[in-house]
Amino acid sequence: MTRRSLHFSKLYSFSCCKSSFKEDHAQIGQKGYSRVVYCNDPDNTEAIQLNYRGNYVSTTKYTAANFIPKSLFEQFRRVANIYFLVVACVSFSPLAPYTALSVLAPLIVVIGATMAKEGVEDWRRRKQDIEANNRKVRVYGKNYTFNESKWKNLRVGDLVKVSKDEYFPADLLLLSSSYEDGICYVETMNLDGETNLKLKHALEVTSSLRDEESFKNFVAVVRCEDPNENLYSFVGTLHYNGNQYPHYNGSQYPLLPQQVLLRDSKLKNTEYIYGVVIFTGHDTKVMQNAVDPPSKRSKIERKMDKIVYILFSMLISISFIGSVFFGIETKRDISGGKYRRWYLRPDATTVFYDSRRASLAAFFHFLTGLMLYGYLIPISLYVSIEIVKVLQCLFINQDQEMYYEETDRPSHARTSNLNEELGQVDTILSDKTGTLTCNSMEFVKCSIAGIAYGRGMTEVERALAGRRSDGPLENDGNLSDQPDDDGDTFYSRKQIKGFNFRDKRIMNGHWVNEPHSDVIQKFFRVLALCNTAVPEKDKESGEIFYEAESPDEAAFVIAAREVGFELFERKQTRISLHELDPETAKIFDRTYELLQVLEFSSSRKRMSVIVRSEENDLLLLCKGADSVMLERLSEGGRLFEAKTKDHVKRYAEAGLRTLVVAYREIGEDEYTIWEKEFSKAKATVTADRDVLVDEIADKIEKDLVLLGATAVEDKLQKKVPECIEKLAHAGIKIWVLTGDKMETAINIGYACSLLRQEMKQIIITLDTPEIEALEKQGDKDAVSKASLVSVTEQIRDGKSQLNSAKESSLTFGLVIDGKSLSFALDKSLEKKFLELALGCASVICCRSTPKHKALVTRLVKTQTGKTTLAIGDGANDVGMLQEADIGVGISGVEGMQAVMASDFSIAQFYFLERLLLVHGHWCYRRISMMICYFFYKNLTFGFTLFWFEAYTSFSGQPAYNDWYMSFYNVFFTSLPVIALGVFDQDVSARLCLKYPLLYQEGVQNILFSWPRILGWMCNAVLSSIIIFFFTTNSMINQAFRRDGQVVDYGILGATMYTCVVWTVNCQMALSINYFTWIQHFFIWGSTAFWYIFLVIYGSISPIVSTTAHRVLVEACSPSPLYWLVTLLVVIATLLPYFSYRAFQSRFRPMYHDIIQIHRRSEGAETEISGELPTSVWRKIHQLKEKLEQRNQ
């Protein structure tokens, strides 16, 4: 019913999707009802004064004029980039410890690469805009013919002609079509992703305007709502008297959504239509909906910002320490007229080194230190992460295991910002219909005149049969037919989509022999007439198929056809059926005049049509939810109420979706009076029009006669129970938010393994006699107070049950209905409700509205602080998807609105298992390791600069050549870390799925916790200490060259830099779990490139290469000491981490360590049990026991 509430308004609708507009009609352009359109007269003086937007559309982020400033602004919103920009500017001053170009070049490369990426993406959008704006359309001109024009030249009021398979260039008012009665078929895939066709129809007064000649004298005025984003509503009035300019004096005709053709939808199965432009360009409804989705950032990315701030603090601290010591040393250089360091000439220096003004010199040194130690901040971190995430998305998009062949839909990562969040999901909030189920409805059972028809077991009934001792429901005489002796001959017929009904008492015309055959006739006649389905005939086979608004609707029409009431033609004002005559058993044609259609909406929960039969009887045919239908029955129409209610309840328990079917006869006088009120309400152009129409519709939908109830099955998607079970084993909590009844939701929960036999249910409901008695009294305040008290008590009781079962292994499942949920989400009660829900293994919220779904998602996200994932397939799930940390859309039957609002899209629910347990785990691990390693390599490099400066009396002299430092992050260490972020795997995909408990590494954030981050930082500081002090103590004060020369500044810097490059790249090799040739190539290739660079750069003139001039060829490579120091220093630096990892994996293993050890130990338990420590062996066995228990 959810889908219908959202989309029925597009056909014969008046009440769906209530509009909420401002009531200020005075200002044109504001939301309200002030828009005036002069049809076929856009050059009218008054029309020109209105100055509406043109039809030119732009979806680009930048223009040629603002690209550079706006893109630069985007780049420098990052604190690190601002810092590097300031450093680059200051590097032109004497304060800089290196040349300006060596700082500016890496910044330009990084910023330029990101800007180029933005520019390419925006240019693609620009090309799409150019193509759309230059499409051709035929516009009615002053020469009274239709002339070709470009879309961008259209104006409000233009009269256009659109042909078959063409897109509508703007939002149009449909005037007429190639069909006599002014109907046309529209495909709205670009708007909502739905492929089923929508029926639109023109007003009867304009449907005769069907050629160029007829438009010569056509002028009219449309007064309607201002531009807004509501796709499924339209409020307006056409002023037209057929022959002269009305100036608001012509006859008024109400305009509804079915008279409006939206931009970017396509004309189908209709040769042509004529329409008037109502909204153009960015005023069209599709463009009004084109807003950016809410910005989402992963928890790791937010924590990364904090780490950058820590590094900034560290940068300032060591710069301050250096400047203090520099000031002290500088002041001591002149003491009592004596020069301590006379060789520095303290008597003849600049302000940067002035012993008489040591404090000022120390301040300038502080600024120099801020630049010198800037390598603590990784300049290429953000760009590298973006590259890695894009590549990770490619792997997700191209995963063959998540490709659904039936619909030719792969998985799709619509954003790359949240890859690592997939590995940290604590709670999944899921829709049911179309998400856990197929949203492919099948008519399986019905109750007519108090008798249950239809046999066969649903999936839920099979699940119930498995946990009940009294056998399946179909053996209950109340729910199934009598034994069907000749059923095999009938059931051998070909499968019919949407129809899985089996009962020989009804099929093959046998219903005429039933005791209440007249009621059965009326029942299926209502199903055939009370709908908006459009019959289409297959030209080849001659079979009739239906374009219906929802799978439910299609199932009802198909069921009526199979029983003998075939809808074969629908016109704007009549419906024709092939009916089975109960007396002659022959098929005859019967036509009904369609007078009114009162559409379904989420508030009305019912649909009605008013028709006139061939016998001139006025009939109101109605179907809807039992909660609203049963209260509208007349005293004489309740003959089968008790049995029907019982059947509806039993159908709901079997997981079926039910509707109650009823009708009534209407008197001519009653209808005439009601029709006048109804027409007047529809013609009202105010914000409360829909409310008025609802109230008047309610007046005639009363005193109904009950016929029966329908039951359709929405089958579970394949592998859903296994997927939910696996996710539960991974420690992920699963909540289902559904609009179904409690009985249906509970039994679906059992069928999909969300609820299990060993679970104890905690049910919170307001369907109690006390509350119902208060509701009948009509005292809303008393009902509200009593409901709040009742829900509070039930939550308190539930929490006491949880507390009493803490010591036992008993698990709980919480089920709460929609009314109770409204009170549970009250500010005074929401925390208690959440505490109860979090203590349960599964939570099911029944009768949930879209608002409920979004509020529950927000509550879980904000109060727990854990990662939430919402998954759904319909427009009613959009709020929930946008509110959650991660939104996953199912590209299923309900269109693409959920997908368009999502961060990731998949075709089937069970793909979520692989998306989270495999890709989520890998992405989390890769990004975490990558960021930690990034900070490690930069701290290692940066602190060697600090130790060298301390060694040189904090002189501000860098340890390395300028270009060594510039290329460190860009060329010598960046590619290996990107390879880690793209390819590394701690365990294979098969083991990720086999041992779902491994997923807890991400949920508990083990790999990116503060202890782990600080551990990497400490490792970096230790590595820098070992590299600097081992290198200096090994090489200084002894001969280095054959001629006896000692190590100079250039050789020491090159040797120390070599040790840094080897150390950080070998550290990478130690951290990687899964090697590919690409990783080998990047790691050892980056190291080799250092030597190649040193040779090439060193061969350049010493004016450019300075300290690097021929340093490798002439000094380092001929010396055995250089190679020996490099080898020993690298080994000594890696030894602490290697020892720690060996100790950890043996004595304190993480989840993936345990699985790796367990995999190696399979088949050799006896030998290994004697080799491994007892504690580790115990952990392995505990893990195996847990996994075995959860898989049972």
PDB file of N, CA, C and O in Angstrom, residues 752-805:
ATOM      1  N   CYS A 752      12.123 -14.738   7.743  1.00  0.00           N
ATOM      2  CA  CYS A 752      13.432 -14.270   7.270  1.00  0.00           C
ATOM      3  C   CYS A 752      14.508 -14.375   8.348  1.00  0.00           C
ATOM      4  O   CYS A 752      15.571 -13.755   8.221  1.00  0.00           O
ATOM      5  N   SER A 753      14.234 -15.126   9.397  1.00  0.00           N
ATOM      6  CA  SER A 753      15.217 -15.395  10.459  1.00  0.00           C
ATOM      7  C   SER A 753      15.546 -14.181  11.309  1.00  0.00           C
ATOM      8  O   SER A 753      16.510 -14.202  12.075  1.00  0.00           O
ATOM      9  N   LEU A 754      14.756 -13.120  11.191  1.00  0.00           N
ATOM     10  CA  LEU A 754      14.977 -11.974  12.062  1.00  0.00           C
ATOM     11  C   LEU A 754      14.547 -12.314  13.487  1.00  0.00           C
ATOM     12  O   LEU A 754      15.199 -11.935  14.455  1.00  0.00           O
ATOM     13  N   LEU A 755      13.445 -13.015  13.590  1.00  0.00           N
ATOM     14  CA  LEU A 755      13.007 -13.583  14.867  1.00  0.00           C
ATOM     15  C   LEU A 755      13.270 -15.081  14.829  1.00  0.00           C
ATOM     16  O   LEU A 755      13.082 -15.719  13.794  1.00  0.00           O
ATOM     17  N   ARG A 756      13.711 -15.616  15.952  1.00  0.00           N
ATOM     18  CA  ARG A 756      14.027 -17.038  16.001  1.00  0.00           C
ATOM     19  C   ARG A 756      13.275 -17.697  17.143  1.00  0.00           C
ATOM     20  O   ARG A 756      12.808 -17.027  18.072  1.00  0.00           O
ATOM     21  N   GLN A 757      13.181 -19.025  17.075  1.00  0.00           N
ATOM     22  CA  GLN A 757      12.380 -19.766  18.039  1.00  0.00           C
ATOM     23  C   GLN A 757      12.806 -19.514  19.479  1.00  0.00           C
ATOM     24  O   GLN A 757      11.994 -19.400  20.375  1.00  0.00           O
ATOM     25  N   GLU A 758      14.127 -19.426  19.676  1.00  0.00           N
ATOM     26  CA  GLU A 758      14.619 -19.299  21.051  1.00  0.00           C
ATOM     27  C   GLU A 758      14.440 -17.897  21.609  1.00  0.00           C
ATOM     28  O   GLU A 758      14.668 -17.654  22.784  1.00  0.00           O
ATOM     29  N   MET A 759      14.029 -16.946  20.756  1.00  0.00           N
ATOM     30  CA  MET A 759      13.853 -15.563  21.206  1.00  0.00           C
ATOM     31  C   MET A 759      12.566 -15.398  22.009  1.00  0.00           C
ATOM     32  O   MET A 759      11.557 -16.018  21.706  1.00  0.00           O
ATOM     33  N   LYS A 760      12.632 -14.499  22.988  1.00  0.00           N
ATOM     34  CA  LYS A 760      11.423 -14.118  23.704  1.00  0.00           C
ATOM     35  C   LYS A 760      10.977 -12.752  23.183  1.00  0.00           C
ATOM     36  O   LYS A 760      11.784 -11.838  23.059  1.00  0.00           O
ATOM     37  N   GLN A 761       9.687 -12.634  22.858  1.00  0.00           N
ATOM     38  CA  GLN A 761       9.173 -11.398  22.267  1.00  0.00           C
ATOM     39  C   GLN A 761       8.732 -10.412  23.349  1.00  0.00           C
ATOM     40  O   GLN A 761       8.086 -10.789  24.320  1.00  0.00           O
ATOM     41  N   ILE A 762       9.124  -9.149  23.153  1.00  0.00           N
ATOM     42  CA  ILE A 762       8.593  -8.048  23.961  1.00  0.00           C
ATOM     43  C   ILE A 762       7.716  -7.218  23.025  1.00  0.00           C
ATOM     44  O   ILE A 762       8.212  -6.629  22.069  1.00  0.00           O
ATOM     45  N   ILE A 763       6.414  -7.215  23.268  1.00  0.00           N
ATOM     46  CA  ILE A 763       5.474  -6.536  22.373  1.00  0.00           C
ATOM     47  C   ILE A 763       4.917  -5.294  23.050  1.00  0.00           C
ATOM     48  O   ILE A 763       4.414  -5.358  24.179  1.00  0.00           O
ATOM     49  N   ILE A 764       5.052  -4.162  22.364  1.00  0.00           N
ATOM     50  CA  ILE A 764       4.499  -2.895  22.857  1.00  0.00           C
ATOM     51  C   ILE A 764       3.398  -2.469  21.892  1.00  0.00           C
ATOM     52  O   ILE A 764       3.655  -2.220  20.716  1.00  0.00           O
ATOM     53  N   THR A 765       2.175  -2.388  22.396  1.00  0.00           N
ATOM     54  CA  THR A 765       1.038  -2.065  21.535  1.00  0.00           C
ATOM     55  C   THR A 765       0.010  -1.252  22.293  1.00  0.00           C
ATOM     56  O   THR A 765      -0.075  -1.329  23.527  1.00  0.00           O
ATOM     57  N   LEU A 766      -0.747  -0.459  21.564  1.00  0.00           N
ATOM     58  CA  LEU A 766      -1.851   0.303  22.159  1.00  0.00           C
ATOM     59  C   LEU A 766      -3.203  -0.253  21.729  1.00  0.00           C
ATOM     60  O   LEU A 766      -4.233   0.389  21.942  1.00  0.00           O
ATOM     61  N   ASP A 767      -3.170  -1.417  21.093  1.00  0.00           N
ATOM     62  CA  ASP A 767      -4.436  -2.073  20.725  1.00  0.00           C
ATOM     63  C   ASP A 767      -4.970  -2.829  21.934  1.00  0.00           C
ATOM     64  O   ASP A 767      -5.004  -4.065  21.981  1.00  0.00           O
ATOM     65  N   THR A 768      -5.359  -2.084  22.967  1.00  0.00           N
ATOM     66  CA  THR A 768      -5.888  -2.673  24.200  1.00  0.00           C
ATOM     67  C   THR A 768      -7.322  -2.211  24.401  1.00  0.00           C
ATOM     68  O   THR A 768      -7.714  -1.135  23.903  1.00  0.00           O
ATOM     69  N   PRO A 769      -8.122  -2.965  25.121  1.00  0.00           N
ATOM     70  CA  PRO A 769      -9.524  -2.579  25.351  1.00  0.00           C
ATOM     71  C   PRO A 769      -9.654  -1.208  26.016  1.00  0.00           C
ATOM     72  O   PRO A 769     -10.568  -0.445  25.704  1.00  0.00           O
ATOM     73  N   GLU A 770      -8.732  -0.894  26.949  1.00  0.00           N
ATOM     74  CA  GLU A 770      -8.812   0.379  27.663  1.00  0.00           C
ATOM     75  C   GLU A 770      -8.642   1.568  26.708  1.00  0.00           C
ATOM     76  O   GLU A 770      -9.416   2.531  26.736  1.00  0.00           O
ATOM     77  N   ILE A 771      -7.638   1.471  25.854  1.00  0.00           N
ATOM     78  CA  ILE A 771      -7.375   2.562  24.907  1.00  0.00           C
ATOM     79  C   ILE A 771      -8.503   2.657  23.883  1.00  0.00           C
ATOM     80  O   ILE A 771      -8.950   3.758  23.525  1.00  0.00           O
ATOM     81  N   GLU A 772      -8.984   1.510  23.406  1.00  0.00           N
ATOM     82  CA  GLU A 772     -10.070   1.512  22.426  1.00  0.00           C
ATOM     83  C   GLU A 772     -11.332   2.137  23.013  1.00  0.00           C
ATOM     84  O   GLU A 772     -12.061   2.869  22.321  1.00  0.00           O
ATOM     85  N   ALA A 773     -11.591   1.879  24.297  1.00  0.00           N
ATOM     86  CA  ALA A 773     -12.774   2.456  24.950  1.00  0.00           C
ATOM     87  C   ALA A 773     -12.658   3.976  25.019  1.00  0.00           C
ATOM     88  O   ALA A 773     -13.633   4.709  24.779  1.00  0.00           O
ATOM     89  N   LEU A 774     -11.465   4.470  25.338  1.00  0.00           N
ATOM     90  CA  LEU A 774     -11.243   5.915  25.384  1.00  0.00           C
ATOM     91  C   LEU A 774     -11.375   6.540  24.004  1.00  0.00           C
ATOM     92  O   LEU A 774     -11.898   7.651  23.857  1.00  0.00           O
ATOM     93  N   GLU A 775     -10.906   5.849  22.984  1.00  0.00           N
ATOM     94  CA  GLU A 775     -10.999   6.369  21.612  1.00  0.00           C
ATOM     95  C   GLU A 775     -12.448   6.514  21.181  1.00  0.00           C
ATOM     96  O   GLU A 775     -12.811   7.462  20.478  1.00  0.00           O
ATOM     97  N   LYS A 776     -13.285   5.577  21.600  1.00  0.00           N
ATOM     98  CA  LYS A 776     -14.709   5.644  21.248  1.00  0.00           C
ATOM     99  C   LYS A 776     -15.387   6.838  21.915  1.00  0.00           C
ATOM    100  O   LYS A 776     -16.348   7.404  21.384  1.00  0.00           O
ATOM    101  N   GLN A 777     -14.882   7.235  23.074  1.00  0.00           N
ATOM    102  CA  GLN A 777     -15.463   8.391  23.768  1.00  0.00           C
ATOM    103  C   GLN A 777     -15.093   9.702  23.069  1.00  0.00           C
ATOM    104  O   GLN A 777     -15.752  10.720  23.265  1.00  0.00           O
ATOM    105  N   GLY A 778     -14.034   9.678  22.283  1.00  0.00           N
ATOM    106  CA  GLY A 778     -13.652  10.847  21.492  1.00  0.00           C
ATOM    107  C   GLY A 778     -12.833  11.885  22.229  1.00  0.00           C
ATOM    108  O   GLY A 778     -12.590  12.978  21.704  1.00  0.00           O
ATOM    109  N   ASP A 779     -12.384  11.590  23.449  1.00  0.00           N
ATOM    110  CA  ASP A 779     -11.571  12.533  24.218  1.00  0.00           C
ATOM    111  C   ASP A 779     -10.098  12.327  23.838  1.00  0.00           C
ATOM    112  O   ASP A 779      -9.427  11.448  24.367  1.00  0.00           O
ATOM    113  N   LYS A 780      -9.598  13.162  22.944  1.00  0.00           N
ATOM    114  CA  LYS A 780      -8.241  12.966  22.420  1.00  0.00           C
ATOM    115  C   LYS A 780      -7.180  13.170  23.492  1.00  0.00           C
ATOM    116  O   LYS A 780      -6.169  12.465  23.520  1.00  0.00           O
ATOM    117  N   ASP A 781      -7.379  14.144  24.371  1.00  0.00           N
ATOM    118  CA  ASP A 781      -6.397  14.394  25.431  1.00  0.00           C
ATOM    119  C   ASP A 781      -6.291  13.203  26.370  1.00  0.00           C
ATOM    120  O   ASP A 781      -5.188  12.806  26.767  1.00  0.00           O
ATOM    121  N   ALA A 782      -7.437  12.631  26.724  1.00  0.00           N
ATOM    122  CA  ALA A 782      -7.427  11.463  27.611  1.00  0.00           C
ATOM    123  C   ALA A 782      -6.744  10.271  26.941  1.00  0.00           C
ATOM    124  O   ALA A 782      -5.977   9.541  27.580  1.00  0.00           O
ATOM    125  N   VAL A 783      -7.021  10.111  25.647  1.00  0.00           N
ATOM    126  CA  VAL A 783      -6.390   9.011  24.896  1.00  0.00           C
ATOM    127  C   VAL A 783      -4.878   9.197  24.866  1.00  0.00           C
ATOM    128  O   VAL A 783      -4.105   8.255  25.080  1.00  0.00           O
ATOM    129  N   SER A 784      -4.445  10.437  24.636  1.00  0.00           N
ATOM    130  CA  SER A 784      -3.016  10.731  24.554  1.00  0.00           C
ATOM    131  C   SER A 784      -2.314  10.453  25.880  1.00  0.00           C
ATOM    132  O   SER A 784      -1.257   9.815  25.909  1.00  0.00           O
ATOM    133  N   LYS A 785      -2.906  10.912  26.962  1.00  0.00           N
ATOM    134  CA  LYS A 785      -2.304  10.694  28.287  1.00  0.00           C
ATOM    135  C   LYS A 785      -2.257   9.218  28.637  1.00  0.00           C
ATOM    136  O   LYS A 785      -1.235   8.705  29.110  1.00  0.00           O
ATOM    137  N   ALA A 786      -3.373   8.523  28.403  1.00  0.00           N
ATOM    138  CA  ALA A 786      -3.422   7.092  28.717  1.00  0.00           C
ATOM    139  C   ALA A 786      -2.432   6.307  27.863  1.00  0.00           C
ATOM    140  O   ALA A 786      -1.789   5.358  28.338  1.00  0.00           O
ATOM    141  N   SER A 787      -2.292   6.706  26.593  1.00  0.00           N
ATOM    142  CA  SER A 787      -1.367   6.017  25.697  1.00  0.00           C
ATOM    143  C   SER A 787       0.070   6.192  26.165  1.00  0.00           C
ATOM    144  O   SER A 787       0.861   5.239  26.169  1.00  0.00           O
ATOM    145  N   LEU A 788       0.413   7.422  26.564  1.00  0.00           N
ATOM    146  CA  LEU A 788       1.775   7.691  27.039  1.00  0.00           C
ATOM    147  C   LEU A 788       2.091   6.875  28.291  1.00  0.00           C
ATOM    148  O   LEU A 788       3.183   6.289  28.409  1.00  0.00           O
ATOM    149  N   VAL A 789       1.123   6.815  29.205  1.00  0.00           N
ATOM    150  CA  VAL A 789       1.310   6.021  30.433  1.00  0.00           C
ATOM    151  C   VAL A 789       1.472   4.546  30.091  1.00  0.00           C
ATOM    152  O   VAL A 789       2.351   3.858  30.628  1.00  0.00           O
ATOM    153  N   SER A 790       0.623   4.056  29.169  1.00  0.00           N
ATOM    154  CA  SER A 790       0.667   2.648  28.793  1.00  0.00           C
ATOM    155  C   SER A 790       2.007   2.276  28.155  1.00  0.00           C
ATOM    156  O   SER A 790       2.621   1.268  28.504  1.00  0.00           O
ATOM    157  N   VAL A 791       2.476   3.115  27.227  1.00  0.00           N
ATOM    158  CA  VAL A 791       3.750   2.836  26.561  1.00  0.00           C
ATOM    159  C   VAL A 791       4.897   2.884  27.558  1.00  0.00           C
ATOM    160  O   VAL A 791       5.811   2.050  27.518  1.00  0.00           O
ATOM    161  N   THR A 792       4.856   3.864  28.465  1.00  0.00           N
ATOM    162  CA  THR A 792       5.906   3.978  29.492  1.00  0.00           C
ATOM    163  C   THR A 792       5.968   2.714  30.332  1.00  0.00           C
ATOM    164  O   THR A 792       7.056   2.181  30.611  1.00  0.00           O
ATOM    165  N   GLU A 793       4.804   2.214  30.760  1.00  0.00           N
ATOM    166  CA  GLU A 793       4.759   0.998  31.582  1.00  0.00           C
ATOM    167  C   GLU A 793       5.269  -0.211  30.808  1.00  0.00           C
ATOM    168  O   GLU A 793       6.018  -1.040  31.347  1.00  0.00           O
ATOM    169  N   GLN A 794       4.885  -0.314  29.548  1.00  0.00           N
ATOM    170  CA  GLN A 794       5.316  -1.459  28.746  1.00  0.00           C
ATOM    171  C   GLN A 794       6.830  -1.435  28.513  1.00  0.00           C
ATOM    172  O   GLN A 794       7.471  -2.483  28.513  1.00  0.00           O
ATOM    173  N   ILE A 795       7.387  -0.232  28.318  1.00  0.00           N
ATOM    174  CA  ILE A 795       8.845  -0.133  28.161  1.00  0.00           C
ATOM    175  C   ILE A 795       9.540  -0.517  29.465  1.00  0.00           C
ATOM    176  O   ILE A 795      10.559  -1.235  29.456  1.00  0.00           O
ATOM    177  N   ARG A 796       8.972  -0.065  30.599  1.00  0.00           N
ATOM    178  CA  ARG A 796       9.558  -0.403  31.894  1.00  0.00           C
ATOM    179  C   ARG A 796       9.506  -1.915  32.122  1.00  0.00           C
ATOM    180  O   ARG A 796      10.480  -2.523  32.591  1.00  0.00           O
ATOM    181  N   ASP A 797       8.385  -2.536  31.774  1.00  0.00           N
ATOM    182  CA  ASP A 797       8.277  -3.995  31.927  1.00  0.00           C
ATOM    183  C   ASP A 797       9.296  -4.710  31.049  1.00  0.00           C
ATOM    184  O   ASP A 797       9.899  -5.711  31.467  1.00  0.00           O
ATOM    185  N   GLY A 798       9.470  -4.205  29.821  1.00  0.00           N
ATOM    186  CA  GLY A 798      10.434  -4.826  28.911  1.00  0.00           C
ATOM    187  C   GLY A 798      11.849  -4.746  29.450  1.00  0.00           C
ATOM    188  O   GLY A 798      12.617  -5.719  29.373  1.00  0.00           O
ATOM    189  N   LYS A 799      12.212  -3.592  30.027  1.00  0.00           N
ATOM    190  CA  LYS A 799      13.561  -3.437  30.579  1.00  0.00           C
ATOM    191  C   LYS A 799      13.778  -4.355  31.774  1.00  0.00           C
ATOM    192  O   LYS A 799      14.873  -4.897  31.962  1.00  0.00           O
ATOM    193  N   SER A 800      12.718  -4.565  32.572  1.00  0.00           N
ATOM    194  CA  SER A 800      12.854  -5.479  33.716  1.00  0.00           C
ATOM    195  C   SER A 800      13.055  -6.915  33.243  1.00  0.00           C
ATOM    196  O   SER A 800      13.811  -7.679  33.856  1.00  0.00           O
ATOM    197  N   GLN A 801      12.404  -7.280  32.128  1.00  0.00           N
ATOM    198  CA  GLN A 801      12.629  -8.621  31.556  1.00  0.00           C
ATOM    199  C   GLN A 801      14.080  -8.780  31.100  1.00  0.00           C
ATOM    200  O   GLN A 801      14.689  -9.832  31.299  1.00  0.00           O
ATOM    201  N   LEU A 802      14.616  -7.730  30.477  1.00  0.00           N
ATOM    202  CA  LEU A 802      16.013  -7.786  30.037  1.00  0.00           C
ATOM    203  C   LEU A 802      16.956  -7.936  31.224  1.00  0.00           C
ATOM    204  O   LEU A 802      17.898  -8.733  31.186  1.00  0.00           O
ATOM    205  N   ASN A 803      16.693  -7.165  32.272  1.00  0.00           N
ATOM    206  CA  ASN A 803      17.569  -7.201  33.448  1.00  0.00           C
ATOM    207  C   ASN A 803      17.539  -8.555  34.119  1.00  0.00           C
ATOM    208  O   ASN A 803      18.569  -9.060  34.572  1.00  0.00           O
ATOM    209  N   SER A 804      16.343  -9.144  34.180  1.00  0.00           N
ATOM    210  CA  SER A 804      16.222 -10.450  34.846  1.00  0.00           C
ATOM    211  C   SER A 804      16.883 -11.577  34.053  1.00  0.00           C
ATOM    212  O   SER A 804      17.196 -12.623  34.616  1.00  0.00           O
ATOM    213  N   ALA A 805      17.085 -11.345  32.757  1.00  0.00           N
ATOM    214  CA  ALA A 805      17.665 -12.408  31.915  1.00  0.00           C
ATOM    215  C   ALA A 805      19.137 -12.157  31.593  1.00  0.00           C
ATOM    216  O   ALA A 805      19.700 -12.802  30.719  1.00  0.00           O
TER     217      ALA A 805
END
